[in-house]
Amino acid sequence: MSVSKPLFLGNWKMNMLPAEVVSFAKKFNNLMTPVTPADSGIAGSFTTLQLLSEGFAENKSVLVGAQNVHWEQAGAFTGEVSASMLKPLGLDFCIIGHSERRTLFAETDETVSKRAKAALEAGFAAVVCVGETKAEYEAGKTNSVIENQLKGSLADVGNEFLTKLVIAYEPVWAIGTGLAATPEQAESVHCLIREQLVDKYGNLAEVVPILYGGSTKAENIAGLISRKNVDGALVGGASLKPESFWALVENGRNAFVD
Ligand code: PGA
């Protein structure tokens, strides 16, 4: 599937049991005003994907995604899941290289790039995450860290996938801390990402949504998304309840500036 702007994606991380998934989908479907093309979505853990897919089967405004995918299709890779395994679930996208994967599970730019390519080749949109740590931020290294991560993470991603590519800028110091980046901070890094994308892919890279992630909620999304290069959000905590996620999507839609 192709992606469009704005885009608000929930990242449930290692949360949500089956009954909670069913209840979330039912409530979110009732709360939300449908739009075409889809502008919201949820990435669940592997065990929730079937239920998520069923829960949103009738609602084309909500995308469903996985939080990771391996680059090989099958083989001796204990604990991993391949694109061909995800394919029958009818998913739309995969998150790749979230900072929790990078810092806690030794994911590197090289593996992120291979996973992104596998997701895209399977027809999924790939949400490639980049972001600097608190120490890097405090040392003034944000721009160089982001440049290097983006370069390495997109090494295997060619022009042919541009309409399915999404970048998420998530400063690690802002994730789950309640301390979101300011709209100015986010826009400055998103500008840098946009320039780098245009350098690599040409002007067509303007279509790539660049999402901000890190302590977003209904109360702060408007300021962030009204910046030119902030095209949406990757949302952790605020996506776990249908009411808080819908409030964020609604406020985000209203304040979005392309
Ligand atoms: P948060 O998480 O919204 O809870 O800060 C964002 C993320 O990790 O994607």
mmCIF file of C-alpha atoms and ligand atoms in Angstrom:
data_model
loop_
_atom_site.group_PDB
_atom_site.id
_atom_site.type_symbol
_atom_site.label_atom_id
_atom_site.label_comp_id
_atom_site.label_asym_id
_atom_site.label_seq_id
_atom_site.Cartn_x
_atom_site.Cartn_y
_atom_site.Cartn_z
ATOM 1 C CA MET A 1 0.000 0.000 0.000
ATOM 2 C CA SER A 2 1.070 3.629 -0.508
ATOM 3 C CA VAL A 3 1.219 5.974 2.441
ATOM 4 C CA SER A 4 -0.050 9.531 2.689
ATOM 5 C CA LYS A 5 0.062 12.544 5.009
ATOM 6 C CA PRO A 6 -0.925 13.119 7.747
ATOM 7 C CA LEU A 7 -0.277 9.799 9.440
ATOM 8 C CA PHE A 8 -0.786 8.881 13.091
ATOM 9 C CA LEU A 9 0.519 5.447 14.001
ATOM 10 C CA GLY A 10 0.161 3.806 17.387
ATOM 11 C CA ASN A 11 2.991 1.609 18.626
ATOM 12 C CA TRP A 12 1.619 -0.729 21.261
ATOM 13 C CA LYS A 13 5.060 -2.208 22.041
ATOM 14 C CA MET A 14 4.783 -5.280 24.343
ATOM 15 C CA ASN A 15 1.265 -4.460 25.534
ATOM 16 C CA MET A 16 -2.343 -5.531 24.937
ATOM 17 C CA LEU A 17 -3.874 -8.972 25.522
ATOM 18 C CA PRO A 18 -6.476 -10.465 23.158
ATOM 19 C CA ALA A 19 -9.552 -9.186 25.014
ATOM 20 C CA GLU A 20 -8.044 -5.682 25.152
ATOM 21 C CA VAL A 21 -7.380 -5.732 21.401
ATOM 22 C CA VAL A 22 -10.982 -6.664 20.601
ATOM 23 C CA SER A 23 -12.331 -4.005 22.928
ATOM 24 C CA PHE A 24 -9.937 -1.326 21.571
ATOM 25 C CA ALA A 25 -10.911 -2.008 17.942
ATOM 26 C CA LYS A 26 -14.615 -1.871 18.729
ATOM 27 C CA LYS A 27 -14.344 1.411 20.635
ATOM 28 C CA PHE A 28 -11.946 3.070 18.183
ATOM 29 C CA ASN A 29 -14.181 2.180 15.230
ATOM 30 C CA ASN A 30 -17.119 3.803 17.017
ATOM 31 C CA LEU A 31 -15.238 6.935 18.042
ATOM 32 C CA MET A 32 -13.432 7.776 14.837
ATOM 33 C CA THR A 33 -14.586 9.652 11.756
ATOM 34 C CA PRO A 34 -13.420 7.584 8.770
ATOM 35 C CA VAL A 35 -11.311 9.241 6.069
ATOM 36 C CA THR A 36 -9.770 8.142 2.783
ATOM 37 C CA PRO A 37 -6.884 7.563 2.429
ATOM 38 C CA ALA A 38 -6.217 6.057 5.841
ATOM 39 C CA ASP A 39 -4.500 8.391 8.291
ATOM 40 C CA SER A 40 -4.233 6.277 11.434
ATOM 41 C CA GLY A 41 -2.920 2.854 12.319
ATOM 42 C CA ILE A 42 -1.785 0.525 15.051
ATOM 43 C CA ALA A 43 1.330 -1.657 15.277
ATOM 44 C CA GLY A 44 0.678 -4.550 17.624
ATOM 45 C CA SER A 45 2.823 -7.360 18.968
ATOM 46 C CA PHE A 46 2.833 -10.477 16.759
ATOM 47 C CA THR A 47 0.207 -12.189 18.935
ATOM 48 C CA THR A 48 -2.296 -9.342 18.431
ATOM 49 C CA LEU A 49 -2.012 -9.013 14.656
ATOM 50 C CA GLN A 50 -4.719 -11.455 13.622
ATOM 51 C CA LEU A 51 -7.210 -9.842 15.982
ATOM 52 C CA LEU A 52 -6.174 -6.331 14.970
ATOM 53 C CA SER A 53 -6.579 -7.212 11.321
ATOM 54 C CA GLU A 54 -10.047 -8.654 11.958
ATOM 55 C CA GLY A 55 -11.000 -5.735 14.201
ATOM 56 C CA PHE A 56 -10.265 -3.194 11.469
ATOM 57 C CA ALA A 57 -11.199 -5.307 8.427
ATOM 58 C CA GLU A 58 -14.298 -3.184 7.762
ATOM 59 C CA ASN A 59 -12.587 0.123 8.488
ATOM 60 C CA LYS A 60 -10.201 1.135 5.713
ATOM 61 C CA SER A 61 -9.219 4.309 7.611
ATOM 62 C CA VAL A 62 -7.141 2.337 10.087
ATOM 63 C CA LEU A 63 -3.914 0.614 9.049
ATOM 64 C CA VAL A 64 -2.526 -2.409 10.861
ATOM 65 C CA GLY A 65 1.157 -3.143 11.248
ATOM 66 C CA ALA A 66 3.847 -5.251 12.875
ATOM 67 C CA GLN A 67 6.687 -3.928 15.033
ATOM 68 C CA ASN A 68 9.492 -5.848 13.326
ATOM 69 C CA VAL A 69 10.214 -8.262 10.482
ATOM 70 C CA HIS A 70 13.211 -10.414 9.564
ATOM 71 C CA TRP A 71 15.008 -10.049 6.210
ATOM 72 C CA GLU A 72 14.990 -13.763 5.361
ATOM 73 C CA GLN A 73 11.784 -15.539 4.419
ATOM 74 C CA ALA A 74 12.377 -18.724 6.454
ATOM 75 C CA GLY A 75 15.125 -20.613 8.214
ATOM 76 C CA ALA A 76 17.037 -21.084 11.438
ATOM 77 C CA PHE A 77 16.292 -17.710 13.086
ATOM 78 C CA THR A 78 14.730 -18.590 16.429
ATOM 79 C CA GLY A 79 12.378 -15.905 17.701
ATOM 80 C CA GLU A 80 12.129 -14.006 14.417
ATOM 81 C CA VAL A 81 9.138 -13.568 12.073
ATOM 82 C CA SER A 82 9.384 -13.186 8.291
ATOM 83 C CA ALA A 83 7.483 -11.077 5.779
ATOM 84 C CA SER A 84 5.939 -14.183 4.222
ATOM 85 C CA MET A 85 4.577 -15.129 7.653
ATOM 86 C CA LEU A 86 3.065 -11.656 8.092
ATOM 87 C CA LYS A 87 1.675 -11.457 4.569
ATOM 88 C CA PRO A 88 -1.429 -13.647 5.113
ATOM 89 C CA LEU A 89 -2.480 -11.408 8.012
ATOM 90 C CA GLY A 90 -3.339 -8.574 5.637
ATOM 91 C CA LEU A 91 -1.021 -6.027 7.251
ATOM 92 C CA ASP A 92 -0.267 -2.595 5.847
ATOM 93 C CA PHE A 93 3.038 -1.624 7.455
ATOM 94 C CA CYS A 94 6.003 -2.632 9.616
ATOM 95 C CA ILE A 95 7.905 -0.515 12.113
ATOM 96 C CA ILE A 96 11.639 -1.056 11.625
ATOM 97 C CA GLY A 97 14.544 -0.104 13.868
ATOM 98 C CA HIS A 98 12.656 1.418 16.790
ATOM 99 C CA SER A 99 15.166 2.742 19.337
ATOM 100 C CA GLU A 100 14.107 0.013 21.783
ATOM 101 C CA ARG A 101 15.201 -2.544 19.168
ATOM 102 C CA ARG A 102 18.434 -0.639 18.610
ATOM 103 C CA THR A 103 19.368 -0.101 22.261
ATOM 104 C CA LEU A 104 17.938 -3.218 23.940
ATOM 105 C CA PHE A 105 18.242 -5.791 21.157
ATOM 106 C CA ALA A 106 21.409 -4.745 19.332
ATOM 107 C CA GLU A 107 19.683 -3.727 16.096
ATOM 108 C CA THR A 108 22.145 -1.874 13.826
ATOM 109 C CA ASP A 109 21.701 0.408 10.823
ATOM 110 C CA GLU A 110 22.713 -2.549 8.670
ATOM 111 C CA THR A 111 20.021 -4.887 10.045
ATOM 112 C CA VAL A 112 17.469 -2.064 9.961
ATOM 113 C CA SER A 113 18.214 -1.525 6.288
ATOM 114 C CA LYS A 114 17.855 -5.238 5.492
ATOM 115 C CA ARG A 115 14.588 -5.488 7.422
ATOM 116 C CA ALA A 116 13.210 -2.368 5.716
ATOM 117 C CA LYS A 117 14.007 -3.773 2.292
ATOM 118 C CA ALA A 118 12.315 -7.092 3.127
ATOM 119 C CA ALA A 119 9.192 -5.312 4.392
ATOM 120 C CA LEU A 120 8.992 -3.100 1.296
ATOM 121 C CA GLU A 121 9.584 -5.958 -1.122
ATOM 122 C CA ALA A 122 6.720 -7.825 0.531
ATOM 123 C CA GLY A 123 4.460 -4.855 -0.214
ATOM 124 C CA PHE A 124 4.295 -3.376 3.291
ATOM 125 C CA ALA A 125 4.993 0.244 4.072
ATOM 126 C CA ALA A 126 8.157 0.517 6.191
ATOM 127 C CA VAL A 127 8.309 2.953 9.095
ATOM 128 C CA VAL A 128 12.058 3.386 9.587
ATOM 129 C CA CYS A 129 12.929 4.901 12.972
ATOM 130 C CA VAL A 130 15.898 7.097 13.828
ATOM 131 C CA GLY A 131 16.695 9.104 16.950
ATOM 132 C CA GLU A 132 19.543 10.270 19.155
ATOM 133 C CA THR A 133 20.081 9.266 22.791
ATOM 134 C CA LYS A 134 20.061 11.749 25.666
ATOM 135 C CA ALA A 135 23.867 11.685 25.853
ATOM 136 C CA GLU A 136 24.170 12.367 22.118
ATOM 137 C CA TYR A 137 21.620 15.160 22.374
ATOM 138 C CA GLU A 138 23.454 16.760 25.294
ATOM 139 C CA ALA A 139 26.759 16.500 23.436
ATOM 140 C CA GLY A 140 25.247 18.428 20.500
ATOM 141 C CA LYS A 141 25.543 15.421 18.206
ATOM 142 C CA THR A 142 21.894 15.173 17.140
ATOM 143 C CA ASN A 143 22.386 16.133 13.500
ATOM 144 C CA SER A 144 25.371 13.899 12.834
ATOM 145 C CA VAL A 145 23.743 10.922 14.589
ATOM 146 C CA ILE A 146 20.535 11.302 12.577
ATOM 147 C CA GLU A 147 22.438 11.720 9.314
ATOM 148 C CA ASN A 148 24.457 8.563 9.900
ATOM 149 C CA GLN A 149 21.484 6.508 11.066
ATOM 150 C CA LEU A 150 19.375 7.555 8.112
ATOM 151 C CA LYS A 151 22.142 6.869 5.619
ATOM 152 C CA GLY A 152 22.826 3.396 7.019
ATOM 153 C CA SER A 153 19.193 2.491 7.599
ATOM 154 C CA LEU A 154 18.199 3.310 4.004
ATOM 155 C CA ALA A 155 21.280 1.819 2.332
ATOM 156 C CA ASP A 156 19.245 -0.994 0.737
ATOM 157 C CA VAL A 157 16.102 1.044 0.064
ATOM 158 C CA GLY A 158 15.836 2.159 -3.563
ATOM 159 C CA ASN A 159 13.689 4.798 -5.315
ATOM 160 C CA GLU A 160 11.097 2.254 -6.327
ATOM 161 C CA PHE A 161 9.869 2.093 -2.726
ATOM 162 C CA LEU A 162 9.430 5.820 -2.084
ATOM 163 C CA THR A 163 5.634 5.751 -1.942
ATOM 164 C CA LYS A 164 5.770 3.118 0.800
ATOM 165 C CA LEU A 165 8.502 4.695 2.899
ATOM 166 C CA VAL A 166 7.859 6.490 6.204
ATOM 167 C CA ILE A 167 10.545 7.936 8.491
ATOM 168 C CA ALA A 168 9.940 8.333 12.219
ATOM 169 C CA TYR A 169 12.183 10.732 14.143
ATOM 170 C CA GLU A 170 12.063 9.660 17.767
ATOM 171 C CA PRO A 171 14.578 11.272 20.127
ATOM 172 C CA VAL A 172 15.273 8.567 22.714
ATOM 173 C CA TRP A 173 15.182 11.165 25.521
ATOM 174 C CA ALA A 174 11.577 11.983 24.602
ATOM 175 C CA ILE A 175 10.198 8.429 24.487
ATOM 176 C CA GLY A 176 7.981 7.606 27.456
ATOM 177 C CA THR A 177 9.416 10.494 29.484
ATOM 178 C CA GLY A 178 6.608 13.024 29.176
ATOM 179 C CA LEU A 179 9.241 15.394 27.760
ATOM 180 C CA ALA A 180 8.386 15.779 24.068
ATOM 181 C CA ALA A 181 10.678 17.680 21.716
ATOM 182 C CA THR A 182 9.467 21.215 21.097
ATOM 183 C CA PRO A 183 7.906 21.888 17.676
ATOM 184 C CA GLU A 184 11.069 23.882 16.808
ATOM 185 C CA GLN A 185 13.384 21.009 17.757
ATOM 186 C CA ALA A 186 11.289 18.491 15.819
ATOM 187 C CA GLU A 187 11.016 20.709 12.731
ATOM 188 C CA SER A 188 14.745 21.354 12.665
ATOM 189 C CA VAL A 189 15.572 17.613 12.611
ATOM 190 C CA HIS A 190 12.707 16.837 10.204
ATOM 191 C CA CYS A 191 14.119 19.486 7.823
ATOM 192 C CA LEU A 192 17.482 17.786 7.948
ATOM 193 C CA ILE A 193 15.841 14.408 7.237
ATOM 194 C CA ARG A 194 13.875 15.897 4.338
ATOM 195 C CA GLU A 195 17.044 17.365 2.822
ATOM 196 C CA GLN A 196 18.839 14.060 3.128
ATOM 197 C CA LEU A 197 15.917 12.198 1.525
ATOM 198 C CA VAL A 198 15.826 14.673 -1.369
ATOM 199 C CA ASP A 199 19.610 14.333 -1.812
ATOM 200 C CA LYS A 200 19.269 10.570 -2.041
ATOM 201 C CA TYR A 201 15.997 10.164 -3.924
ATOM 202 C CA GLY A 202 15.377 13.514 -5.618
ATOM 203 C CA ASN A 203 12.348 15.786 -5.299
ATOM 204 C CA LEU A 204 9.956 12.842 -5.249
ATOM 205 C CA ALA A 205 11.085 12.327 -1.644
ATOM 206 C CA GLU A 206 8.734 15.171 -0.687
ATOM 207 C CA VAL A 207 5.985 12.530 -0.531
ATOM 208 C CA VAL A 208 7.652 10.587 2.291
ATOM 209 C CA PRO A 209 5.822 11.243 5.578
ATOM 210 C CA ILE A 210 8.220 12.155 8.405
ATOM 211 C CA LEU A 211 6.585 11.325 11.734
ATOM 212 C CA TYR A 212 7.655 12.643 15.115
ATOM 213 C CA GLY A 213 7.598 10.267 18.103
ATOM 214 C CA GLY A 214 8.228 10.763 21.805
ATOM 215 C CA SER A 215 5.611 11.695 24.430
ATOM 216 C CA THR A 216 3.009 12.872 21.929
ATOM 217 C CA LYS A 217 -0.543 13.261 23.194
ATOM 218 C CA ALA A 218 -3.768 15.045 22.263
ATOM 219 C CA GLU A 219 -2.536 18.176 24.066
ATOM 220 C CA ASN A 220 0.758 18.656 22.203
ATOM 221 C CA ILE A 221 0.123 17.217 18.718
ATOM 222 C CA ALA A 222 -1.249 20.453 17.206
ATOM 223 C CA GLY A 223 1.947 22.438 17.836
ATOM 224 C CA LEU A 224 4.107 19.700 16.379
ATOM 225 C CA ILE A 225 2.069 18.891 13.298
ATOM 226 C CA SER A 226 1.537 22.483 12.280
ATOM 227 C CA ARG A 227 5.252 22.556 11.350
ATOM 228 C CA LYS A 228 5.897 22.067 7.639
ATOM 229 C CA ASN A 229 8.012 18.916 7.811
ATOM 230 C CA VAL A 230 6.183 17.208 10.672
ATOM 231 C CA ASP A 231 3.701 14.968 8.872
ATOM 232 C CA GLY A 232 2.318 12.884 11.705
ATOM 233 C CA ALA A 233 3.265 10.963 14.821
ATOM 234 C CA LEU A 234 4.404 7.588 16.062
ATOM 235 C CA VAL A 235 2.572 7.270 19.342
ATOM 236 C CA GLY A 236 3.376 4.953 22.256
ATOM 237 C CA GLY A 237 1.561 5.482 25.569
ATOM 238 C CA ALA A 238 -1.264 7.620 24.176
ATOM 239 C CA SER A 239 -2.198 4.884 21.667
ATOM 240 C CA LEU A 240 -3.082 2.296 24.306
ATOM 241 C CA LYS A 241 -6.555 3.714 25.020
ATOM 242 C CA PRO A 242 -9.013 4.313 22.153
ATOM 243 C CA GLU A 243 -10.160 7.623 23.668
ATOM 244 C CA SER A 244 -6.668 9.109 24.024
ATOM 245 C CA PHE A 245 -5.548 7.862 20.600
ATOM 246 C CA TRP A 246 -8.640 9.205 18.864
ATOM 247 C CA ALA A 247 -8.262 12.584 20.629
ATOM 248 C CA LEU A 248 -4.687 12.765 19.305
ATOM 249 C CA VAL A 249 -5.695 11.782 15.758
ATOM 250 C CA GLU A 250 -8.568 14.271 15.725
ATOM 251 C CA ASN A 251 -6.466 17.182 17.019
ATOM 252 C CA GLY A 252 -3.677 16.208 14.645
ATOM 253 C CA ARG A 253 -5.978 16.116 11.633
ATOM 254 C CA ASN A 254 -7.363 19.544 12.472
ATOM 255 C CA ALA A 255 -3.951 21.172 12.860
ATOM 256 C CA PHE A 256 -2.113 19.432 9.987
ATOM 257 C CA VAL A 257 -0.312 21.719 7.555
ATOM 258 C CA ASP A 258 1.194 20.150 4.428
HETATM 259 P P1 PGA B 1 5.731 7.397 23.680
HETATM 260 O O1 PGA B 1 6.471 6.326 22.730
HETATM 261 O O2 PGA B 1 4.683 8.064 22.848
HETATM 262 O O3 PGA B 1 5.146 6.561 24.792
HETATM 263 O O4 PGA B 1 6.765 8.346 24.163
HETATM 264 C C1 PGA B 1 6.755 6.624 21.389
HETATM 265 C C2 PGA B 1 7.444 5.443 20.733
HETATM 266 O O5 PGA B 1 8.302 4.812 21.359
HETATM 267 O O6 PGA B 1 7.159 5.114 19.559
#
